[in-house]
mmCIF file of C-alpha atoms and ligand atoms in Angstrom:
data_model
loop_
_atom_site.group_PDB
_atom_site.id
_atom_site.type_symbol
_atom_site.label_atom_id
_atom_site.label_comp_id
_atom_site.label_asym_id
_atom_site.label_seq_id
_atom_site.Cartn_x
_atom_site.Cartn_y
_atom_site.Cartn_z
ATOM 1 C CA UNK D 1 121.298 163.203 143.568
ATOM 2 C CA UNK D 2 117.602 163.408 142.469
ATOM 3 C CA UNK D 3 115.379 160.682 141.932
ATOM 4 C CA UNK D 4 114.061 159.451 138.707
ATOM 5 C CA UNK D 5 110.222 159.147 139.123
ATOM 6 C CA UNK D 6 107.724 157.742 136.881
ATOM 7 C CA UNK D 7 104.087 158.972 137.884
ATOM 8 C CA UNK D 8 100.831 157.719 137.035
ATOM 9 C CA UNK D 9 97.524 160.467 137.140
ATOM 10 C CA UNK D 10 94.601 158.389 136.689
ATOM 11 C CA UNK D 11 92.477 161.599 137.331
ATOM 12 C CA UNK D 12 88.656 160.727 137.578
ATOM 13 C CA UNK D 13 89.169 157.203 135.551
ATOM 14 C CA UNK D 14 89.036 154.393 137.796
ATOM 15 C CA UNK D 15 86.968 152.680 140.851
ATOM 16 C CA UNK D 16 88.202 151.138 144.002
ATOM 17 C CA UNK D 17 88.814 147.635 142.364
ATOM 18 C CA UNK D 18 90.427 149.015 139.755
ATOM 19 C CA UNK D 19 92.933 150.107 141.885
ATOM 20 C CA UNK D 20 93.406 147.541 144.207
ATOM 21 C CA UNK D 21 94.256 145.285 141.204
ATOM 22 C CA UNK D 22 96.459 147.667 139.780
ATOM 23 C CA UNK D 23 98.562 148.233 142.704
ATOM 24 C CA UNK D 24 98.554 144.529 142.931
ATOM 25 C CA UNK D 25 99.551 143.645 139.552
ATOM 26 C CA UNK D 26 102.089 146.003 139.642
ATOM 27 C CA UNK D 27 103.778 145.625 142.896
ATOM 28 C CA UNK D 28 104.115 141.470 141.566
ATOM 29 C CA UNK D 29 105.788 142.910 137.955
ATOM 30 C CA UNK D 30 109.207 143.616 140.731
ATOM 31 C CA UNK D 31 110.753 146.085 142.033
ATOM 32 C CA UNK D 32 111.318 149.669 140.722
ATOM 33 C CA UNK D 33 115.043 149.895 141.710
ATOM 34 C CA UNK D 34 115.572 152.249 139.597
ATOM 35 C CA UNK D 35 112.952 154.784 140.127
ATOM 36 C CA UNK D 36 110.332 155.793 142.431
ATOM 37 C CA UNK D 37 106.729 155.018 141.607
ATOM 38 C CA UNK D 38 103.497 156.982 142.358
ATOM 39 C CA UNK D 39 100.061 156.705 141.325
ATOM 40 C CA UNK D 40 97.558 159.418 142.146
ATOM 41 C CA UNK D 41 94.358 157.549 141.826
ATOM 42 C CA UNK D 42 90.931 159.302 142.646
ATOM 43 C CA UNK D 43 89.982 159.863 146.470
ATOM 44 C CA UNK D 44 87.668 157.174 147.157
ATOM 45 C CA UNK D 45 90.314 154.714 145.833
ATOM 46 C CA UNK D 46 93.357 156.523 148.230
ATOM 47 C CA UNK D 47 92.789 154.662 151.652
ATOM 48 C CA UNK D 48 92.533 151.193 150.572
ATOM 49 C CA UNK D 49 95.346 150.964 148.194
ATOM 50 C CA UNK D 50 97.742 152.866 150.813
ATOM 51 C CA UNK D 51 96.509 149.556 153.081
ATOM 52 C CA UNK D 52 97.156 147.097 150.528
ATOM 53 C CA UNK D 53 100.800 148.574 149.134
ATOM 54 C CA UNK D 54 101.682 148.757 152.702
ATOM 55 C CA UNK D 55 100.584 144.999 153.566
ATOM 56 C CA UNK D 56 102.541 143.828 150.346
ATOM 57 C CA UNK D 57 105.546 145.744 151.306
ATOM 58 C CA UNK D 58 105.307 147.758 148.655
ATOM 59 C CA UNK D 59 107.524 151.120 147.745
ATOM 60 C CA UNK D 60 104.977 152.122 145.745
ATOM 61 C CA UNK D 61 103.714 155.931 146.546
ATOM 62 C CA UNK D 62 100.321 157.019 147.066
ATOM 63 C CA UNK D 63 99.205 160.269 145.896
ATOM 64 C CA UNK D 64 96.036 162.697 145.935
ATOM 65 C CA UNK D 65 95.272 164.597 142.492
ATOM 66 C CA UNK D 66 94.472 167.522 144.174
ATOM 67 C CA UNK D 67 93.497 168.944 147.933
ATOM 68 C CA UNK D 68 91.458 172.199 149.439
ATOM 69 C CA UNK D 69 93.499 175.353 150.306
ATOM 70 C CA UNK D 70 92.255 175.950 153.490
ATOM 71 C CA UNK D 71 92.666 173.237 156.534
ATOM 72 C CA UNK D 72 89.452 172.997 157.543
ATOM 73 C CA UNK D 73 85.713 174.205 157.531
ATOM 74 C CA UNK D 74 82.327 174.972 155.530
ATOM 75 C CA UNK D 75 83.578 173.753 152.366
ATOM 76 C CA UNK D 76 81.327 171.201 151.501
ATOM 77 C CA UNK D 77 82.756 168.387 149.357
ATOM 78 C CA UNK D 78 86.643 169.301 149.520
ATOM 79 C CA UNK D 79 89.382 167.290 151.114
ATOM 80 C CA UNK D 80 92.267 169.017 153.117
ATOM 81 C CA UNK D 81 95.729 167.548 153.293
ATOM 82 C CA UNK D 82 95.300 166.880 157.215
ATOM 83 C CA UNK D 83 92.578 164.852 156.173
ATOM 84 C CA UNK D 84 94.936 162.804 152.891
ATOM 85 C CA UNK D 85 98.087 162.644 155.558
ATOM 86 C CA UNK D 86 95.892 160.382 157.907
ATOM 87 C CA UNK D 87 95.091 157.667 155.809
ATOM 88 C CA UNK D 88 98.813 157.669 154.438
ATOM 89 C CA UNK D 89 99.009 159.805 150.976
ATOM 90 C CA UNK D 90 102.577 160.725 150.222
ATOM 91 C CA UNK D 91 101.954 163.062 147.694
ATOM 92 C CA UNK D 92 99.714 165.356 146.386
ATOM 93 C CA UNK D 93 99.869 166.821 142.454
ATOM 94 C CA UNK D 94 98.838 170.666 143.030
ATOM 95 C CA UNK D 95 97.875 172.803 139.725
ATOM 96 C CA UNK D 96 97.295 170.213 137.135
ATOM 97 C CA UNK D 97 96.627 172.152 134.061
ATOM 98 C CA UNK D 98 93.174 170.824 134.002
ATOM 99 C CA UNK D 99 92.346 172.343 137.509
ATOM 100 C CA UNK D 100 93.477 175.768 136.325
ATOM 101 C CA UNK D 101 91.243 175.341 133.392
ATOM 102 C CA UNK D 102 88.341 174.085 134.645
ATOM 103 C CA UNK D 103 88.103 174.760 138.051
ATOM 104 C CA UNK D 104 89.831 178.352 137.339
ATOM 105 C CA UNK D 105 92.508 177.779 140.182
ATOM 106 C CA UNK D 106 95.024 180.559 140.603
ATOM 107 C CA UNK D 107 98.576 180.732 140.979
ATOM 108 C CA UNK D 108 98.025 182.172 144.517
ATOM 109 C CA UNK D 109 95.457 179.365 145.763
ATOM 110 C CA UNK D 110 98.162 177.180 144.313
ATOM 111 C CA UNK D 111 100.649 178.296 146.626
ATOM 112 C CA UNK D 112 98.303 177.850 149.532
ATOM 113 C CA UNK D 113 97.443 174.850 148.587
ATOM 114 C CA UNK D 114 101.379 174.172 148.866
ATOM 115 C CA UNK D 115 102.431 175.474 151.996
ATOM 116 C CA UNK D 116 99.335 174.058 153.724
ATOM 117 C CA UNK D 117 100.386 170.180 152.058
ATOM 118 C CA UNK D 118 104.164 171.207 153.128
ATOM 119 C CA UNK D 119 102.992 171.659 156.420
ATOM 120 C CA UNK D 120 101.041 168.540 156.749
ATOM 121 C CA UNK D 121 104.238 166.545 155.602
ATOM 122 C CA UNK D 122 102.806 165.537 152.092
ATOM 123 C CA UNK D 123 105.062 165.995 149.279
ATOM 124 C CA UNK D 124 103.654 168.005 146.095
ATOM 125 C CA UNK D 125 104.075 167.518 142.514
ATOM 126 C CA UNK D 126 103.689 171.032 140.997
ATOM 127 C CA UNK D 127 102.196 171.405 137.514
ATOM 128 C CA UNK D 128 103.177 173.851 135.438
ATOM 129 C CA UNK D 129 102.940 174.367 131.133
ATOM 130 C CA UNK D 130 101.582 176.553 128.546
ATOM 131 C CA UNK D 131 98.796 176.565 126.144
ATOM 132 C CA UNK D 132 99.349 176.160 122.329
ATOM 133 C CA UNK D 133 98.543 179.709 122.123
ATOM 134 C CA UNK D 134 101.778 180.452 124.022
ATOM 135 C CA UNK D 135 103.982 177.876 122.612
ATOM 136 C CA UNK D 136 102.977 179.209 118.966
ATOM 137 C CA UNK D 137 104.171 182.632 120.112
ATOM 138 C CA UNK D 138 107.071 181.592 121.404
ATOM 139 C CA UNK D 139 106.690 182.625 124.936
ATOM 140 C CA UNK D 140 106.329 179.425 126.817
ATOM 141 C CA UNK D 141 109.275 179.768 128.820
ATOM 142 C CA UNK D 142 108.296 182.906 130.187
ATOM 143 C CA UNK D 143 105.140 181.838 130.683
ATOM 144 C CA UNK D 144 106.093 179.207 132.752
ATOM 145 C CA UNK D 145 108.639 180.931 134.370
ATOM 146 C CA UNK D 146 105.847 183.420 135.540
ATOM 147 C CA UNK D 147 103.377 180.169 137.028
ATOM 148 C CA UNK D 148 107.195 179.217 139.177
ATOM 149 C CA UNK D 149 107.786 182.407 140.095
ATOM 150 C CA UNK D 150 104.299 183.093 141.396
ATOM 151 C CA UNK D 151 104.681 179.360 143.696
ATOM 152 C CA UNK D 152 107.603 177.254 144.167
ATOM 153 C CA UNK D 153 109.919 180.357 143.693
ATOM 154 C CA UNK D 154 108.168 181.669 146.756
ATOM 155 C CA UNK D 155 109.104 178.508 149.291
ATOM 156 C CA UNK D 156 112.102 178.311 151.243
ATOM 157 C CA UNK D 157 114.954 176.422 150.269
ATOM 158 C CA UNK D 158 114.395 173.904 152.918
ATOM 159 C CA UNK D 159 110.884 173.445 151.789
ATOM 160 C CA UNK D 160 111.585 172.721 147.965
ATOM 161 C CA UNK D 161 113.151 169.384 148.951
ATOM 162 C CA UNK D 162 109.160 168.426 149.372
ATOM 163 C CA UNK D 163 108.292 169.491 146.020
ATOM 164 C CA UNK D 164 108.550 167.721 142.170
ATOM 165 C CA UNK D 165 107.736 169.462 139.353
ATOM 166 C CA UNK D 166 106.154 168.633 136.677
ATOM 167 C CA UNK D 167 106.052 170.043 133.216
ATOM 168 C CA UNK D 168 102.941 169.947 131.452
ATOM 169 C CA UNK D 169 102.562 171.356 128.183
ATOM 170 C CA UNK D 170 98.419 171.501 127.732
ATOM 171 C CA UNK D 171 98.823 170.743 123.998
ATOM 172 C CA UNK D 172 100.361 167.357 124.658
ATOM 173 C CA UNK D 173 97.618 166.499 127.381
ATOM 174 C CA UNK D 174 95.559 163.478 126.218
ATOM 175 C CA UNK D 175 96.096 164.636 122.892
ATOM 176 C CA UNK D 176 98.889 161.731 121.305
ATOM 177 C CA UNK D 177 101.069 164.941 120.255
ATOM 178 C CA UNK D 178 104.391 164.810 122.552
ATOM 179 C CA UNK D 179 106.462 167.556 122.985
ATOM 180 C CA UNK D 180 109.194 166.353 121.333
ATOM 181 C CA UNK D 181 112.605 165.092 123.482
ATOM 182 C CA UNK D 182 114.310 168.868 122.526
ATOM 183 C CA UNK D 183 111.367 171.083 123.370
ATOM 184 C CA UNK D 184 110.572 169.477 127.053
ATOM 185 C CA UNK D 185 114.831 169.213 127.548
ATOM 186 C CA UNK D 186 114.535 172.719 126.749
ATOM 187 C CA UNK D 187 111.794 173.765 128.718
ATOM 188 C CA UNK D 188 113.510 171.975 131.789
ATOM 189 C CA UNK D 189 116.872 173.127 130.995
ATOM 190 C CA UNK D 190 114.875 176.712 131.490
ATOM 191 C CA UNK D 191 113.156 175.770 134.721
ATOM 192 C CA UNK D 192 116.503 174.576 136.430
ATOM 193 C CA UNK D 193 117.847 177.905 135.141
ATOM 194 C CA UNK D 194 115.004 179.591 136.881
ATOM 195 C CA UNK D 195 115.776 177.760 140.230
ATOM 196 C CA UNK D 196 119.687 177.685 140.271
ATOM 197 C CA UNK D 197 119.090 181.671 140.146
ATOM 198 C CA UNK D 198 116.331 182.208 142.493
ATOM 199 C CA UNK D 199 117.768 179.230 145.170
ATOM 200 C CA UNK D 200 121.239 177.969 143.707
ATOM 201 C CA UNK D 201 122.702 175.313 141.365
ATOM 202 C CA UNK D 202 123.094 172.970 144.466
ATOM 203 C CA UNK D 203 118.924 173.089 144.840
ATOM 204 C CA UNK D 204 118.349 173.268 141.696
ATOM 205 C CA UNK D 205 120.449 169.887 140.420
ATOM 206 C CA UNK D 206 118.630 168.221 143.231
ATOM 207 C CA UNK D 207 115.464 168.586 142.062
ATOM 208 C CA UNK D 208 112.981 166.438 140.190
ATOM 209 C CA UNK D 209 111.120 167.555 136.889
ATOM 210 C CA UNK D 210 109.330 165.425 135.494
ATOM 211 C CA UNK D 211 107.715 165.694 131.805
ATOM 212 C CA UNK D 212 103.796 165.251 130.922
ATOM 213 C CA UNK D 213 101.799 164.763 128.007
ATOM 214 C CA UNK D 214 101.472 161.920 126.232
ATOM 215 C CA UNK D 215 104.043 160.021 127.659
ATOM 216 C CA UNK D 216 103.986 156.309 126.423
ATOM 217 C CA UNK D 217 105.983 153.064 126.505
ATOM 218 C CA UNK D 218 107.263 154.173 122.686
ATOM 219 C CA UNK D 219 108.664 157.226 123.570
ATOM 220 C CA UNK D 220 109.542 157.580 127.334
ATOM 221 C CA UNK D 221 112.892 155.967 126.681
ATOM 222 C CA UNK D 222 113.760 159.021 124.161
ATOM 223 C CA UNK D 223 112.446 161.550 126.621
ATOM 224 C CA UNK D 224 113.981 160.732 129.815
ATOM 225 C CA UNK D 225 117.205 160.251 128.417
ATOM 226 C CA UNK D 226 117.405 164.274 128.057
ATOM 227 C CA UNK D 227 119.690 165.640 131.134
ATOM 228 C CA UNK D 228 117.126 167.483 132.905
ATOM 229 C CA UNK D 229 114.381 165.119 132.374
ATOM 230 C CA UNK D 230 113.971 163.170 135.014
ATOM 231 C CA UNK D 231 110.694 161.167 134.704
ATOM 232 C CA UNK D 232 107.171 161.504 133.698
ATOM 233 C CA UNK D 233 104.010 162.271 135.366
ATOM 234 C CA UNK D 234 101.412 159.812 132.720
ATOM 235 C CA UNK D 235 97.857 160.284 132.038
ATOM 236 C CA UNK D 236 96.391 157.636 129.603
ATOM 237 C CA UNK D 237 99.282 155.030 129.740
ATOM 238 C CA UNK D 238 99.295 154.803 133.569
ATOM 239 C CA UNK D 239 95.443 152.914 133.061
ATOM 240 C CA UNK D 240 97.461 149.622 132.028
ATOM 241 C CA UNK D 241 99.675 148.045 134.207
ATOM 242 C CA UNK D 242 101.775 146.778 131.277
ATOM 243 C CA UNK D 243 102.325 150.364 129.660
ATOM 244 C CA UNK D 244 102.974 151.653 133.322
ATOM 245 C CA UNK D 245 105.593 149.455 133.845
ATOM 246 C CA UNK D 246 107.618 149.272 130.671
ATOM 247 C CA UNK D 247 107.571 153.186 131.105
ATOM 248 C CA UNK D 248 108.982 152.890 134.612
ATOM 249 C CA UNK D 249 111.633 150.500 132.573
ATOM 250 C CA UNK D 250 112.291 153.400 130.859
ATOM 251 C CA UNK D 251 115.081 155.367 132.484
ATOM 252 C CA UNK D 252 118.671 155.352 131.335
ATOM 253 C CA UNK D 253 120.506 152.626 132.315
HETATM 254 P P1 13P G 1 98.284 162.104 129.131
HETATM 255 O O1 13P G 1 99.485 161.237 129.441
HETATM 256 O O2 13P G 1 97.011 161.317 128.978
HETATM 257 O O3 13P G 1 98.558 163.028 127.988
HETATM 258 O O4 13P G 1 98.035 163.034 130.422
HETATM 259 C C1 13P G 1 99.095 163.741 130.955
HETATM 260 C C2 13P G 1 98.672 164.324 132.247
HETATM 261 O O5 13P G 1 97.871 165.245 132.284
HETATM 262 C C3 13P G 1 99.219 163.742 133.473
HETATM 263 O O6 13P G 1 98.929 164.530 134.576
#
């Protein structure tokens, strides 16, 4: 059986206290029986709230928003995975739209970037969507098709029980426009398509994929009721504690 998983991407939006208090408030809301729960907060924020979750007892995950391709070196200013798996992380989100576009990652640095956090024991939350340019065409699944084929299509069956993806459509990031519930059921229905025929339906039903993009409390209840929708990964919601939460309170009963 997968796991329903409700993610939060704070991406460069909070400070250290921030965090802290957010892990804090939200590990006191109760527990999250009924799905797991990761925040990927920004690096300087990773090491002390993987101490405090852990001194609360906390299942909360911990997880980086992004990590170097190469293991180590003259790479001034980048973080390797060696470097997140010794304070703690858990995760790791690899090819966030907003990397591709503005730091011009590639599909093939992506995969690096993969096998290197696979080998370090972190788990990886693959992004994948299209532009509106694609979507208008009518090519998205294709499209997205080609960015899977080009990464997690390349691991080993073994090693895709370390990986969630995540569908991002880049028209619904930060923008209040949703995909709406058919068009990311759709898109996922296509994606477990894509991995019951490159791996098999066994893999592919056990996999997590979760939806991005304007996720909020008022419509994560309609989303991740679709069948192959199994969570979100949430930018602007996953600042409050409150909006966090009720999404996490969000899955089908
Ligand atoms: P928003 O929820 O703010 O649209 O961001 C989605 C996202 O990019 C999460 O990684």
């Amino acid at each position: 059986m997968r796991s329903n998983i409700a993610a939060g991407n704070w991406k460069m939006n909070t400070d250290v206290e921030f965090g802290l208090s957010f892990i804090k408030d939200l590990h006191d809301k109760g527990n999250h029986d009924n799905c797991e729960v990761i925040i990927a907060a920004p690096y300087i924020s990773l090491k002390s709230m993987v101490e405090l979750k852990s001194n609360l007892g906390s299942s909360i995950k911990i997880a980086a928003q992004n990590c170097h391709l190469e293991p180590k070196g003259a790479f001034t200013g980048e973080i390797s995975e060696a470097m997140l798996k010794s304070i703690g992380i858990d995760y790791v989100i690899i090819g966030h739209s907003e990397r591709r576009q503005y730091f011009h990652e590639t599909e093939d640095q992506l995969l690096a970037k993969i096998k290197i956090a696979l080998e370090n024991d972190l788990k990886v939350i693959y992004c994948c969507g299209e532009p509106l340019e694609v979507r208008e065409a009518g090519t998205h699944l294709e499209y997205v098709a080609d960015q899977l084929n080009g990464s997690v299509c390349q691991l080993s069956q073994e090693q895709l029980s370390s990986i969630v993806i995540a569908y991002e459509p880049i028209w619904a990031i930060g923008t209040g426009k949703t995909a709406t519930s058919v068009q990311a059921q759709g898109m996922h229905h296509s994606i477990r398509n894509l991995l019951a025929k490159t791996f098999n339906e066994d893999t592919a039903s056990s996999m997590s994929i979760l939806y991005g993009g304007s996720v909020k409390p008022a419509n994560a209840k309609e989303i991740f009721s679709q069948n192959d929708v199994d969570g979100g990964l949430v930018g602007g919601a996953s600042l409050s504690v409150d909006s966090f939460y009720e999404i996490s309170q969000s899955f089908p009963g």
